Short mmCIF file of C-alpha atoms and ligand atoms in Angstrom, two decimals:
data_model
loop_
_atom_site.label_atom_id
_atom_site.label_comp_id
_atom_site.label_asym_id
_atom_site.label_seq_id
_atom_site.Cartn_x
_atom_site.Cartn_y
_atom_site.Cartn_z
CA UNK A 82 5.42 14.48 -27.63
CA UNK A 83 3.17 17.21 -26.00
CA UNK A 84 -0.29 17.70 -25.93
CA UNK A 85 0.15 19.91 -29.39
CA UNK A 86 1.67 17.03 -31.23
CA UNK A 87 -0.72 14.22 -33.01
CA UNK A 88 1.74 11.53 -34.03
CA UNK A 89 -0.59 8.93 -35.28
CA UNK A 90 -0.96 8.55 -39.11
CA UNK A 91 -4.07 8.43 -40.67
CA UNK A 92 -4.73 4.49 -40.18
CA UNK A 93 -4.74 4.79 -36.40
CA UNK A 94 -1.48 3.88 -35.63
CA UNK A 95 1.74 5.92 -34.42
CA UNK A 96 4.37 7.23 -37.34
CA UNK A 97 7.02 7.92 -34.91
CA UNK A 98 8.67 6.25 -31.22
CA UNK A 99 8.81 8.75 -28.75
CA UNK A 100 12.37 8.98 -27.09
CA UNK A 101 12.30 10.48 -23.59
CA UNK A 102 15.58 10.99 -23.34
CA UNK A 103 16.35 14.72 -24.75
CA UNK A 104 13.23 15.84 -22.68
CA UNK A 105 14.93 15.18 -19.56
CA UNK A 106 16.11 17.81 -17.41
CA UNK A 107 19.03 15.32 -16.19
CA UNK A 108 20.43 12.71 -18.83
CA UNK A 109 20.50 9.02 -17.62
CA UNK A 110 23.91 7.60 -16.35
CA UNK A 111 25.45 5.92 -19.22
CA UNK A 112 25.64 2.63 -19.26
CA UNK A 113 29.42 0.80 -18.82
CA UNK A 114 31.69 -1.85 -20.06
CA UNK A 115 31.26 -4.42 -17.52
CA UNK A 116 34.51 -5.08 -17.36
CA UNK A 117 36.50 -2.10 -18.06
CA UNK A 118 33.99 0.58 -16.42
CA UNK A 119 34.10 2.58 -19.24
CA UNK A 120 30.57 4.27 -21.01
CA UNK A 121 29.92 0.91 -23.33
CA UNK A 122 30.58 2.01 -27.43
CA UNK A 123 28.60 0.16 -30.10
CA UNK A 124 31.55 -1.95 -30.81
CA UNK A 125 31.03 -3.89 -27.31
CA UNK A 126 27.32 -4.79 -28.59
CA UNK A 127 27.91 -5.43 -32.10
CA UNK A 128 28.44 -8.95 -31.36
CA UNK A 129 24.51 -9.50 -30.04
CA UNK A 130 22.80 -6.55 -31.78
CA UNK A 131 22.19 -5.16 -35.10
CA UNK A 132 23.37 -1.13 -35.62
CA UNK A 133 19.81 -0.02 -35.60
CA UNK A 134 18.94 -1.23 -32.46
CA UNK A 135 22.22 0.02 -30.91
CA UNK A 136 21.75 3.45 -32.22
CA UNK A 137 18.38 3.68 -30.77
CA UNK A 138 19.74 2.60 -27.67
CA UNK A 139 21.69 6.06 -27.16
CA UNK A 140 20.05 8.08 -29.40
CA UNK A 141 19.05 11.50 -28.16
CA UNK A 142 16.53 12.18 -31.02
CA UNK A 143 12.87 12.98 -29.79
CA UNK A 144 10.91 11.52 -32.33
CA UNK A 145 12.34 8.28 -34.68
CA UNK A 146 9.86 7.31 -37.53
CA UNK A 147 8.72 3.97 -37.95
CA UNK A 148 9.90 1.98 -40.99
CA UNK A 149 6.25 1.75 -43.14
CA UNK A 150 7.05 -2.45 -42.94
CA UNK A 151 6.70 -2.29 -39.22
CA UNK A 152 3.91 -0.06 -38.97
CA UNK A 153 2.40 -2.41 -41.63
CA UNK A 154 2.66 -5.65 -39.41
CA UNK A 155 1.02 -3.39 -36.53
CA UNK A 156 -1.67 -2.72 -38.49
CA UNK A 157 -2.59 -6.80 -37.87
CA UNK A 158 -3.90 -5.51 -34.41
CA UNK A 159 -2.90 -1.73 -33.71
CA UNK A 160 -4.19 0.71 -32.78
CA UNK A 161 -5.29 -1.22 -29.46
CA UNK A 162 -8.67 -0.43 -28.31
CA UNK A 163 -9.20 2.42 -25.48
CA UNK A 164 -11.70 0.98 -22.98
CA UNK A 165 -13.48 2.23 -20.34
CA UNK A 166 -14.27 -0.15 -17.62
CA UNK A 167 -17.98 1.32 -16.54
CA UNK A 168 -18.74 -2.05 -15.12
CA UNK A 169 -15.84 -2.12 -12.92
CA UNK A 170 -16.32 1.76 -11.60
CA UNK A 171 -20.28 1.02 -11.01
CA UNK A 172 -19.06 -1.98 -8.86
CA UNK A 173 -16.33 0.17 -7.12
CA UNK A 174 -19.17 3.13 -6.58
CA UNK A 175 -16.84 5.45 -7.76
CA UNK A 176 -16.45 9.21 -9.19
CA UNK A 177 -13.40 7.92 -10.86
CA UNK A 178 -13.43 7.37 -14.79
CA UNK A 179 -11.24 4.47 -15.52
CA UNK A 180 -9.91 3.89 -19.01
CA UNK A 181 -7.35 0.97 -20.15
CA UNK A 182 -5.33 0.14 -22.94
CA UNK A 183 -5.78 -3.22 -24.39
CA UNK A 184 -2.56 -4.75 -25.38
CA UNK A 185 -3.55 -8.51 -25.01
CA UNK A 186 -5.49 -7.94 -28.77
CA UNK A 187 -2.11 -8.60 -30.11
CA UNK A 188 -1.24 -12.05 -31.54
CA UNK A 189 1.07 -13.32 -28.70
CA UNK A 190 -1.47 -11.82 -26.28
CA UNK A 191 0.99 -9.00 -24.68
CA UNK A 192 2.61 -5.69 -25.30
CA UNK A 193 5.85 -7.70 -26.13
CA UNK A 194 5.21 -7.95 -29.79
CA UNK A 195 5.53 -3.81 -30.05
CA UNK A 196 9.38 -4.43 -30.14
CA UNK A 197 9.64 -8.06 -31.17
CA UNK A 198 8.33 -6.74 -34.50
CA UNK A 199 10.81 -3.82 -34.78
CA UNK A 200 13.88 -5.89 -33.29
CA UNK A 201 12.89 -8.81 -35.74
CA UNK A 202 13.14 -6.09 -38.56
CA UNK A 203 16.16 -4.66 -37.77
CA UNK A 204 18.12 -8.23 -37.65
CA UNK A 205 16.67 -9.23 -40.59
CA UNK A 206 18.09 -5.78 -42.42
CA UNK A 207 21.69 -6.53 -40.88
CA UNK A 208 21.60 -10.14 -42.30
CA UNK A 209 20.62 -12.04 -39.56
CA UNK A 210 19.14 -15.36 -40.50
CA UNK A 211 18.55 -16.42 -36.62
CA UNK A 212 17.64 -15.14 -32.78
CA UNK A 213 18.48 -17.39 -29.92
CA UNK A 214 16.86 -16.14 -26.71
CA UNK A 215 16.07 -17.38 -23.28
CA UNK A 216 12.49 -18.02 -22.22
CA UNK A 217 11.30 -18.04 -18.36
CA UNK A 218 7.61 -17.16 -18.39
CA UNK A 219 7.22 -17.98 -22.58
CA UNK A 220 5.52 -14.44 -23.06
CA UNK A 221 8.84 -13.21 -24.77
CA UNK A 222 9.70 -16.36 -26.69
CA UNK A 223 6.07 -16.28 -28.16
CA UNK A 224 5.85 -12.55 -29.75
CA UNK A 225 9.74 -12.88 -31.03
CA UNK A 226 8.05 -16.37 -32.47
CA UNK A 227 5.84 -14.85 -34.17
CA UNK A 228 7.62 -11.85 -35.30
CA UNK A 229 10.56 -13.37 -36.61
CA UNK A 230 8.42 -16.07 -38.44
CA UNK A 231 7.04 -12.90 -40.79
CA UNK A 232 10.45 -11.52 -41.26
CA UNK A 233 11.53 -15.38 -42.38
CA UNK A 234 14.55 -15.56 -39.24
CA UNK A 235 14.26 -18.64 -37.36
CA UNK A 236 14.13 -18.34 -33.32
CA UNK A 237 15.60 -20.83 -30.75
CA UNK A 238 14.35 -20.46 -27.40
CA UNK A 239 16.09 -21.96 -24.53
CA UNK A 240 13.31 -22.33 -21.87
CA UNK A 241 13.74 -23.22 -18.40
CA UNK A 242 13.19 -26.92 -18.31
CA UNK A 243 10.96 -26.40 -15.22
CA UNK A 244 8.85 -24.03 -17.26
CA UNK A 245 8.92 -25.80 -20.53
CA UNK A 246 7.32 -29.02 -18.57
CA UNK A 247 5.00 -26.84 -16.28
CA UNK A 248 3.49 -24.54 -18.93
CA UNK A 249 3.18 -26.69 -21.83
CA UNK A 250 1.17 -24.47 -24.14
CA UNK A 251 3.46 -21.32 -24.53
CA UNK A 252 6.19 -23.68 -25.84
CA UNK A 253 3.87 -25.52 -28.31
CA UNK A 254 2.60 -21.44 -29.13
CA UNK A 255 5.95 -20.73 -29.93
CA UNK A 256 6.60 -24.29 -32.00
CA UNK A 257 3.29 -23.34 -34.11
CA UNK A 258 5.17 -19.92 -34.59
CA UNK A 259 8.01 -22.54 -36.24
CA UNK A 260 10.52 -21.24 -33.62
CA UNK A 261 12.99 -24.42 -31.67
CA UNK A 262 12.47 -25.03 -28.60
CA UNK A 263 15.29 -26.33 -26.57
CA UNK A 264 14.76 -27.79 -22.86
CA UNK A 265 17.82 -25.95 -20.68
CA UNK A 266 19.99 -26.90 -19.59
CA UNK A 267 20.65 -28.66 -22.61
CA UNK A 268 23.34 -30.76 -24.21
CA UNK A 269 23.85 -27.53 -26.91
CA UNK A 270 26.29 -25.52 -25.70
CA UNK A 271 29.08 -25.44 -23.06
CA UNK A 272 27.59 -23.97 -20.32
CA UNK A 273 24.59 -26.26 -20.70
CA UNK A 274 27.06 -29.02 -20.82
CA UNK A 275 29.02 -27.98 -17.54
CA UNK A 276 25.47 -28.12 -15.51
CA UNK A 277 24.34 -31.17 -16.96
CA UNK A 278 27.74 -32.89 -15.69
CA UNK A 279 27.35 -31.41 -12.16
CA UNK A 280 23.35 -32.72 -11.78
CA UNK A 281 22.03 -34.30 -15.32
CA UNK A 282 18.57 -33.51 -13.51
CA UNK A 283 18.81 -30.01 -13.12
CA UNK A 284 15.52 -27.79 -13.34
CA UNK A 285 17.54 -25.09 -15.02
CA UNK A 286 16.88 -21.33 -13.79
CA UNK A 287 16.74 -18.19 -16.48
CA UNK A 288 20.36 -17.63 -15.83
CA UNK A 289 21.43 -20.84 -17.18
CA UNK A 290 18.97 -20.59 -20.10
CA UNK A 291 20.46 -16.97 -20.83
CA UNK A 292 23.87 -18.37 -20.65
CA UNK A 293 23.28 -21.06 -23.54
CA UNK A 294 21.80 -18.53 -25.58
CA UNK A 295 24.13 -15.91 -24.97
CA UNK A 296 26.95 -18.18 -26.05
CA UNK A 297 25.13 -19.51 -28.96
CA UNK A 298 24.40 -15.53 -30.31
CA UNK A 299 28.01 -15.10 -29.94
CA UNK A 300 29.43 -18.06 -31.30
CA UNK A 301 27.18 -17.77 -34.55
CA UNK A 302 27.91 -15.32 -36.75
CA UNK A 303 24.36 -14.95 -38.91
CA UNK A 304 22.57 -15.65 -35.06
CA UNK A 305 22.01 -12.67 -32.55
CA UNK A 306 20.41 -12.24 -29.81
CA UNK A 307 17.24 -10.30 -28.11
CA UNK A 308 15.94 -8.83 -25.23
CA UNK A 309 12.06 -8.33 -24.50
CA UNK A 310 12.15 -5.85 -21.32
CA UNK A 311 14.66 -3.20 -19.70
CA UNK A 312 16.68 -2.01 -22.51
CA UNK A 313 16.03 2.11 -23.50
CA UNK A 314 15.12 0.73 -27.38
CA UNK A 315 12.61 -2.02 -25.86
CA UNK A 316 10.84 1.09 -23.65
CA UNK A 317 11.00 3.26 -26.79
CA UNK A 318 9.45 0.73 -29.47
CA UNK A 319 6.40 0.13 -26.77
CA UNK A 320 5.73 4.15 -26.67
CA UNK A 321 3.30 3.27 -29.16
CA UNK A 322 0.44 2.29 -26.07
CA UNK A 323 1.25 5.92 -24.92
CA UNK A 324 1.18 7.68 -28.14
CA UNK A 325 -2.29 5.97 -29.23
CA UNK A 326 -3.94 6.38 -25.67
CA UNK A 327 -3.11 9.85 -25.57
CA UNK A 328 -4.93 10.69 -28.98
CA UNK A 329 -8.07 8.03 -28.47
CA UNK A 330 -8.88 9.80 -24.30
CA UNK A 331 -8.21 13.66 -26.14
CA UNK A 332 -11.03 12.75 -29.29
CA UNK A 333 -13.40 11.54 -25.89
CA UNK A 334 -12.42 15.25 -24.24
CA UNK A 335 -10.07 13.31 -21.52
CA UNK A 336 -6.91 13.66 -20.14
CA UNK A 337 -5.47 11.38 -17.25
CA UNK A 338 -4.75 12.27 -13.76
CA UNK A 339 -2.92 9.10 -13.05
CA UNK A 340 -1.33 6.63 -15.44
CA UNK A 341 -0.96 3.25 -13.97
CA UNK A 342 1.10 0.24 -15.03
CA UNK A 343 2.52 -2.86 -13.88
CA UNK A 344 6.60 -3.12 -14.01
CA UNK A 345 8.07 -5.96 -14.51
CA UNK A 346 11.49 -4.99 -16.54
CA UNK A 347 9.52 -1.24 -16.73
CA UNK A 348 8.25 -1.18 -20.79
CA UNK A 349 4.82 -0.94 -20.48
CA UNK A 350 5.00 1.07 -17.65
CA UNK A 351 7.28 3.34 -20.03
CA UNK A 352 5.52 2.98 -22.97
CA UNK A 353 1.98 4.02 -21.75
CA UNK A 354 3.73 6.77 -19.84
CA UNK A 355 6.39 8.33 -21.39
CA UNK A 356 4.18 10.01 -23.71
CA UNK A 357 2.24 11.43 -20.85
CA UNK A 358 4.80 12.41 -19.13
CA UNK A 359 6.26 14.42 -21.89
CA UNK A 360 3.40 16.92 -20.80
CA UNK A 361 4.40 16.56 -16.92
CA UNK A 362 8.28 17.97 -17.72
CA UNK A 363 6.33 20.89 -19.69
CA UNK A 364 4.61 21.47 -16.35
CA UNK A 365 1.31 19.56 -16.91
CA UNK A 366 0.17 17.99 -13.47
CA UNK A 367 -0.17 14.40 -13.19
CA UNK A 368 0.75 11.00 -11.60
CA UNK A 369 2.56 8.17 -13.14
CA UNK A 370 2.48 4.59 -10.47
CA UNK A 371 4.63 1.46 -11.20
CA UNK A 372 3.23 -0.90 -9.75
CA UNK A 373 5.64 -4.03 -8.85
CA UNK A 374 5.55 -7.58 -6.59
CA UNK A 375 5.73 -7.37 -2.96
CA UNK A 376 8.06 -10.42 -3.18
CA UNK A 377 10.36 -8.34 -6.04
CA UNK A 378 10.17 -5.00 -4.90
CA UNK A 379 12.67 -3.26 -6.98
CA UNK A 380 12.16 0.50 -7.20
CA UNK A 381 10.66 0.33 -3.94
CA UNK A 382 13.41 -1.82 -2.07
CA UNK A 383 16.46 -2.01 -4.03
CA UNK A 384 19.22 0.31 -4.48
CA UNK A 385 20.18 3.01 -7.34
CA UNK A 386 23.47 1.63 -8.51
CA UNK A 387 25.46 0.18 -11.98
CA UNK A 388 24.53 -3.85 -11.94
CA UNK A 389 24.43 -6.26 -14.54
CA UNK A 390 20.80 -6.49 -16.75
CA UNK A 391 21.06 -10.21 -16.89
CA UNK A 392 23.20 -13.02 -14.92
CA UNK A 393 24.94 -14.55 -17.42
CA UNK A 394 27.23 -11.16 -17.14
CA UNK A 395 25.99 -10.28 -20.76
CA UNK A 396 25.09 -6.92 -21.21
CA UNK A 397 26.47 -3.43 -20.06
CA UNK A 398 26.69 -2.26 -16.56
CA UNK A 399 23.01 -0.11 -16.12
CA UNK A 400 22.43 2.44 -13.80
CA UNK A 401 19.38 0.95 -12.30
CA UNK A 402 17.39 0.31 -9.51
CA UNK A 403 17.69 -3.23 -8.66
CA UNK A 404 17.84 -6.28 -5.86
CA UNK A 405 21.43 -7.42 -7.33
CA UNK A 406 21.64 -9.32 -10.33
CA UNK A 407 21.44 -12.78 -8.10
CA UNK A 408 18.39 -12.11 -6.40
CA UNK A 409 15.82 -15.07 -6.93
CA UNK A 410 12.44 -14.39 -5.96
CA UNK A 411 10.31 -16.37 -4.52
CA UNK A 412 7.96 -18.53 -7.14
CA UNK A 413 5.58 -15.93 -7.73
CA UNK A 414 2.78 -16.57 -10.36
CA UNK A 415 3.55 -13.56 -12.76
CA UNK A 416 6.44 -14.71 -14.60
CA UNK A 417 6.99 -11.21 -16.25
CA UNK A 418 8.19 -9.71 -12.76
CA UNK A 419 10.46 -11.70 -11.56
CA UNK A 420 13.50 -9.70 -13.02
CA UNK A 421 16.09 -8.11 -10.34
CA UNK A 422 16.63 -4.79 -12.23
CA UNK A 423 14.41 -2.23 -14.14
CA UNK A 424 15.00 0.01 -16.91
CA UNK A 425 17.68 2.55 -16.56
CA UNK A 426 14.72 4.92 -17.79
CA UNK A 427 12.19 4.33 -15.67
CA UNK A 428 14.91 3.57 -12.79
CA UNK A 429 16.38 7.45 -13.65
CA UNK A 430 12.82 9.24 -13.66
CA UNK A 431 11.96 7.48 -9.86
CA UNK A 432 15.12 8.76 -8.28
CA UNK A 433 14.35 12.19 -9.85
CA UNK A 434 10.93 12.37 -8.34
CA UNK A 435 9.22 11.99 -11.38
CA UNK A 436 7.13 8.63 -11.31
CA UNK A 437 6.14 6.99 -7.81
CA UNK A 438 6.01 2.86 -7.28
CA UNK A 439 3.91 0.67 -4.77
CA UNK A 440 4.38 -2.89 -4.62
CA UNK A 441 1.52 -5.15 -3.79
CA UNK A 442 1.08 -8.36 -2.78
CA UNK A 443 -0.37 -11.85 -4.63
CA UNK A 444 -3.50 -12.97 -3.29
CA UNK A 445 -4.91 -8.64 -3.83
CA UNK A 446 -3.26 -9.06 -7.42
CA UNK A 447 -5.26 -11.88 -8.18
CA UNK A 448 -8.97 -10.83 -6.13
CA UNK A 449 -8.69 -7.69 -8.23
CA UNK A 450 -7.94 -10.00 -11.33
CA UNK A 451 -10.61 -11.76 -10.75
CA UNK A 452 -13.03 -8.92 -10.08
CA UNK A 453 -11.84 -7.15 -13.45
CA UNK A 454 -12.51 -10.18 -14.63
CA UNK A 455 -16.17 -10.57 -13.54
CA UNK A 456 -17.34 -6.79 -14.44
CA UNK A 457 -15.52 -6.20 -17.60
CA UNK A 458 -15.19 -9.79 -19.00
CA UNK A 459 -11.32 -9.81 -20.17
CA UNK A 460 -9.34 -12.25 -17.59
CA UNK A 461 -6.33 -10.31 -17.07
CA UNK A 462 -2.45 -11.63 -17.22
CA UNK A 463 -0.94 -12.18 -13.66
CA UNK A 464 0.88 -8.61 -14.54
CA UNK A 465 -1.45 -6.69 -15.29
CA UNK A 466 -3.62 -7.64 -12.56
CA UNK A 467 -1.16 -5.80 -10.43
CA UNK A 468 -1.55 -2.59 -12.39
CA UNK A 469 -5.31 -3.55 -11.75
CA UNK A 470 -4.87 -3.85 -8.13
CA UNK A 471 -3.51 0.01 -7.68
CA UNK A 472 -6.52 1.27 -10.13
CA UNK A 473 -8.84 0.03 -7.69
CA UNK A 474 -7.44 1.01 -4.66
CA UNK A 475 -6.97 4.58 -6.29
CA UNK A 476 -10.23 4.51 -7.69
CA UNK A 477 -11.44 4.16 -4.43
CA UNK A 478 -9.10 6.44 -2.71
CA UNK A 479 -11.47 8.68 -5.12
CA UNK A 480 -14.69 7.59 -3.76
CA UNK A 481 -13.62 8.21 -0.43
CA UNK A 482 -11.98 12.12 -0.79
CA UNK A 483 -15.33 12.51 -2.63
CA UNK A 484 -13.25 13.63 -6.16
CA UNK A 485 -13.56 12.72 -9.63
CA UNK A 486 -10.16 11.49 -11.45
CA UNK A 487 -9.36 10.38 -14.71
CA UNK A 488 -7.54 7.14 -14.33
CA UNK A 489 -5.63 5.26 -17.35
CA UNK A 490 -3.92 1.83 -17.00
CA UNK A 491 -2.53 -0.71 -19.47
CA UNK A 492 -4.03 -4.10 -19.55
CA UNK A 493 -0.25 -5.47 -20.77
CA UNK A 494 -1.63 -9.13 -21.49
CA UNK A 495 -4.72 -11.69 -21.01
CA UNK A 496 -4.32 -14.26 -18.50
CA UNK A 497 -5.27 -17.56 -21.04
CA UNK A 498 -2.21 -19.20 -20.56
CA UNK A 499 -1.82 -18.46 -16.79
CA UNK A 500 -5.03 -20.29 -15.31
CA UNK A 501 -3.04 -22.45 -12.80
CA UNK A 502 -2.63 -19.52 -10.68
CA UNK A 503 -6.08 -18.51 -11.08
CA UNK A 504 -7.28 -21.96 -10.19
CA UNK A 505 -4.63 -21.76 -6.67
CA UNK A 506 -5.75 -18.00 -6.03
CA UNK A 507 -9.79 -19.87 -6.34
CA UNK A 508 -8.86 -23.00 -4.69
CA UNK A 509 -7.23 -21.08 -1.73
CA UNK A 510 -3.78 -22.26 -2.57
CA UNK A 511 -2.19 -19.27 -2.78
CA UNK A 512 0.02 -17.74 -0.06
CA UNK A 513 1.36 -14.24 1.07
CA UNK A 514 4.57 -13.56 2.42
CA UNK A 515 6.83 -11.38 3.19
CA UNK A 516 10.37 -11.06 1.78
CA UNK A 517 13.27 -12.16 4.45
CA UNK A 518 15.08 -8.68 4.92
CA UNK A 519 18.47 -11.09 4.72
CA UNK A 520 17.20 -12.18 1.20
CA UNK A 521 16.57 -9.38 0.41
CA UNK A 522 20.77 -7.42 1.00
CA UNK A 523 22.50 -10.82 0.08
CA UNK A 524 22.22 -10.39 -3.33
CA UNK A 525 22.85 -6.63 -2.91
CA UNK A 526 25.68 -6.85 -0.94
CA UNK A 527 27.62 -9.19 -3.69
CA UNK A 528 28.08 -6.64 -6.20
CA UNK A 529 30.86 -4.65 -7.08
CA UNK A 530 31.78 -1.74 -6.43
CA UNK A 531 31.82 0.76 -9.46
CA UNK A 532 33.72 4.03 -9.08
CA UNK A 533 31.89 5.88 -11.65
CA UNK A 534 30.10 9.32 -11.37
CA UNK A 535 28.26 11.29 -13.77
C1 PLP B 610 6.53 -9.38 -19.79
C2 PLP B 610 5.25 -8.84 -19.30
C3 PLP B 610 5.20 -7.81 -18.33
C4 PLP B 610 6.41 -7.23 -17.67
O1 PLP B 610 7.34 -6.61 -18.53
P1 PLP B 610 7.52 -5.04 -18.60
O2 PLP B 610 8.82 -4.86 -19.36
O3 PLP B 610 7.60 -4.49 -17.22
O4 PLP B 610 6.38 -4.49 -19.35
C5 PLP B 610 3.95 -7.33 -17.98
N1 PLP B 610 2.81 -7.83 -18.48
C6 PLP B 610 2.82 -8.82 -19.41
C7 PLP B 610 1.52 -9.34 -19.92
C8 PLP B 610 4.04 -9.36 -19.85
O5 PLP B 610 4.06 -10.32 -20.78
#
């Protein structure tokens, strides 16, 4: 979409996904058979993912309308307001105009519901009766939960036992939802089984819990499975923030400088700027930050290569930036970023020079989360607080060179279910570190070697 185009219908809310892909000046690396190397076909995903969401996952069409249904269920809380947080520039003393899209209005409290709605659809079309996912954090399980539940497919979540006993509330979200929640490793499936027989008290990890769902999408014929971050449909469906933002800061006469959001698997980085940057490959000037954990620094400390998107050896070979599929990062408090990859999308624009990244660490996440929090009211998720964190510095990075910039972040999520780590960031229990440079290549240097150019 470019500045020209107004893709919004007449309720507010976006007719059309914007796919970045044919904009590019260089396509992305395809992704590959894991174990034959070869550009995956739609064959190798039939077996987790309906035909819709396949096609969309190589499709090289611009714009691809939202199904009326979909933009329907939207309508429960899109278009997402555009704020502007005068409180929080007054406070900085800045020249800076600071804008953010809300997308913790939703009913799951995150931007994760933008594609759990259209993924829910396009099972349900293909004759799906059930999803079986993997939770770590809960913020995925909870908007599939919900979305499924309208769509009348039933959801079982296998959430990290650790998790499931630490953060009670998400699972009981996701029971109210009606989805099952099973405690992994559990006595389910095989690989469940096989851990349970080596230590009957294991924790579990996200690995094992995507393992056990895995094999249960693929042993199940009616039951499929779904991802929530890092795949090119997931970053599509959540162009939506982009799309609306763009249309609500032109009707107020603005137009963003820098677009800032956090990056976890990269969609709502992608999703509030893809649209933007639609302008910025027609020559438009502007900046686009992901913002990511010091203690998972993936764009800014991992490597450009083909690794797997999950552990349980699952999905395609992506061209990524990533830590190696392995990597374990320390127990930081926002749950969304803990992922070893990023989206082949976002990944592809970085290396081009197209989007920069900054990582930050905890304990300035959560002082800027708490100041947002204090001059604009909305306690913000772990995640976005990082997003948050680079606003402020930027805004005053403005104050400073004595300039006026338009600044536009997305608020991804509230923080409700995430007060523990408010109350250790308050309580002076929380800790900086850095990440062991040996931690850091060991995972790396485990992966294989893919002779594959483009
Ligand atoms: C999951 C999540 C993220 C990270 O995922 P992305 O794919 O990078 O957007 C960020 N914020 C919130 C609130 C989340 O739930």
């Amino acid at each position: 979409m470019t500045d020209q185009e107004n893709l919004l219908g007449s309720d507010g809310i976006p007719r059309f996904w914007y796919n970045i892909v044919p904009d590019l000046p260089k396509p992305p690396a395809a992704s590959l058979h894991p174990a034959t190397h070869k550009p995956v076909v739609a064959d190798d995903l039939k077996r987790l993912f309906p035909e819709a969401l396949i096609a969309q996952e190589t499709s090289t069409e611009r714009l691809i309308e939202i199904p009326e249904e979909i933009r329907e269920i939207y309508g429960l809380w899109r278009p997402t307001p555009l704020h502007r947080a005068k409180r929080l520039e007054k406070a900085l003393d800045t020249p800076a105009h600071i804008y953010y899209k809300y997308e913790g209005v939703s009913p799951s409290g995150s931007h994760k519901p933008n594609t759990a709605v259209p993924q829910a659809y396009y099972n349900k079309q293909a004759g799906i009766k059930r999803l079986a996912i993997e939770s770590g954090a809960g913020q995925w399980g909870c908007a599939l939960a919900f979305a499924a539940r309208l769509f009348g497919i039933d959801v079982t979540v296998y959430m990290v036992k650790g998790n499931s006993q630490h953060k009670p509330y998400r699972r009981i979200a996701m029971e109210t939802w009606g989805a099952k929640v099973i405690s992994s490793p559990s006595e389910e499936t095989a690989a469940g089984r096989a851990v349970l027989a080596l230590d009957p008290e294991s924790p579990g990890s996200l690995g094992i819990a995507m393992s056990e769902a895995a094999e249960d999408a693929s042993n199940t014929a009616d039951t499929n499975y779904a991802l929530g971050s890092v795949l090119n449909h997931v970053v599509m469906h959540q162009t939506v923030i982009g799309i609306e933002a763009k249309e609500q800061l032109k009707a107020l006469g603005e137009s963003p400088n820098i677009v800032i959001a956090c990056c976890g698997g990269g969609t709502n980085f992608g999703g509030l700027s893809f649209p933007f940057l639609a302008d910025k490959l027609k020559g438009k000037e502007m900046r686009a930050i992901a913002v990511e954990p010091e203690l998972c620094p993936t764009l800014t400390k991992g490597e450009f290569r083909y690794d797997l998107g999950d552990n349980a050896g699952l999905t395609p070979l992506l061209m990524m930036y990533t830590l190696g599929h392995d990597f374990m990062p320390p127990g930081i408090h926002a749950g969304g970023m803990r992922y070893h990859g990023v989206s082949p999308l976002v990944s592809h624009l970085f290396n081009e020079g197209l989007i920069e990244a900054r990582s930050v660490q905890q304990s300035a996440v959560f002082e800027a989360g708490v100041m947002f929090a204090r001059c604009e009211g909305i306690i913000p998720a772990p995640e976005s607080a990082h997003a948050i964190r680079t606003v402020i510095d930027e805004a005053l990075r403005c104050k400073e060179q004595k300039t006026q910039k338009t600044i536009l972040f997305c608020l991804s999520g509230h923080g409700h279910f995430d007060m523990p780590s408010y109350d250790d960031y308050l309580t002076g229990n929380l800790h900086d570190h850095e990440l062991p440079e040996e931690q850091l290549h060991a995972a790396l240097s485990k992966l294989p070697h893919v002779e594959f150019r483009w």
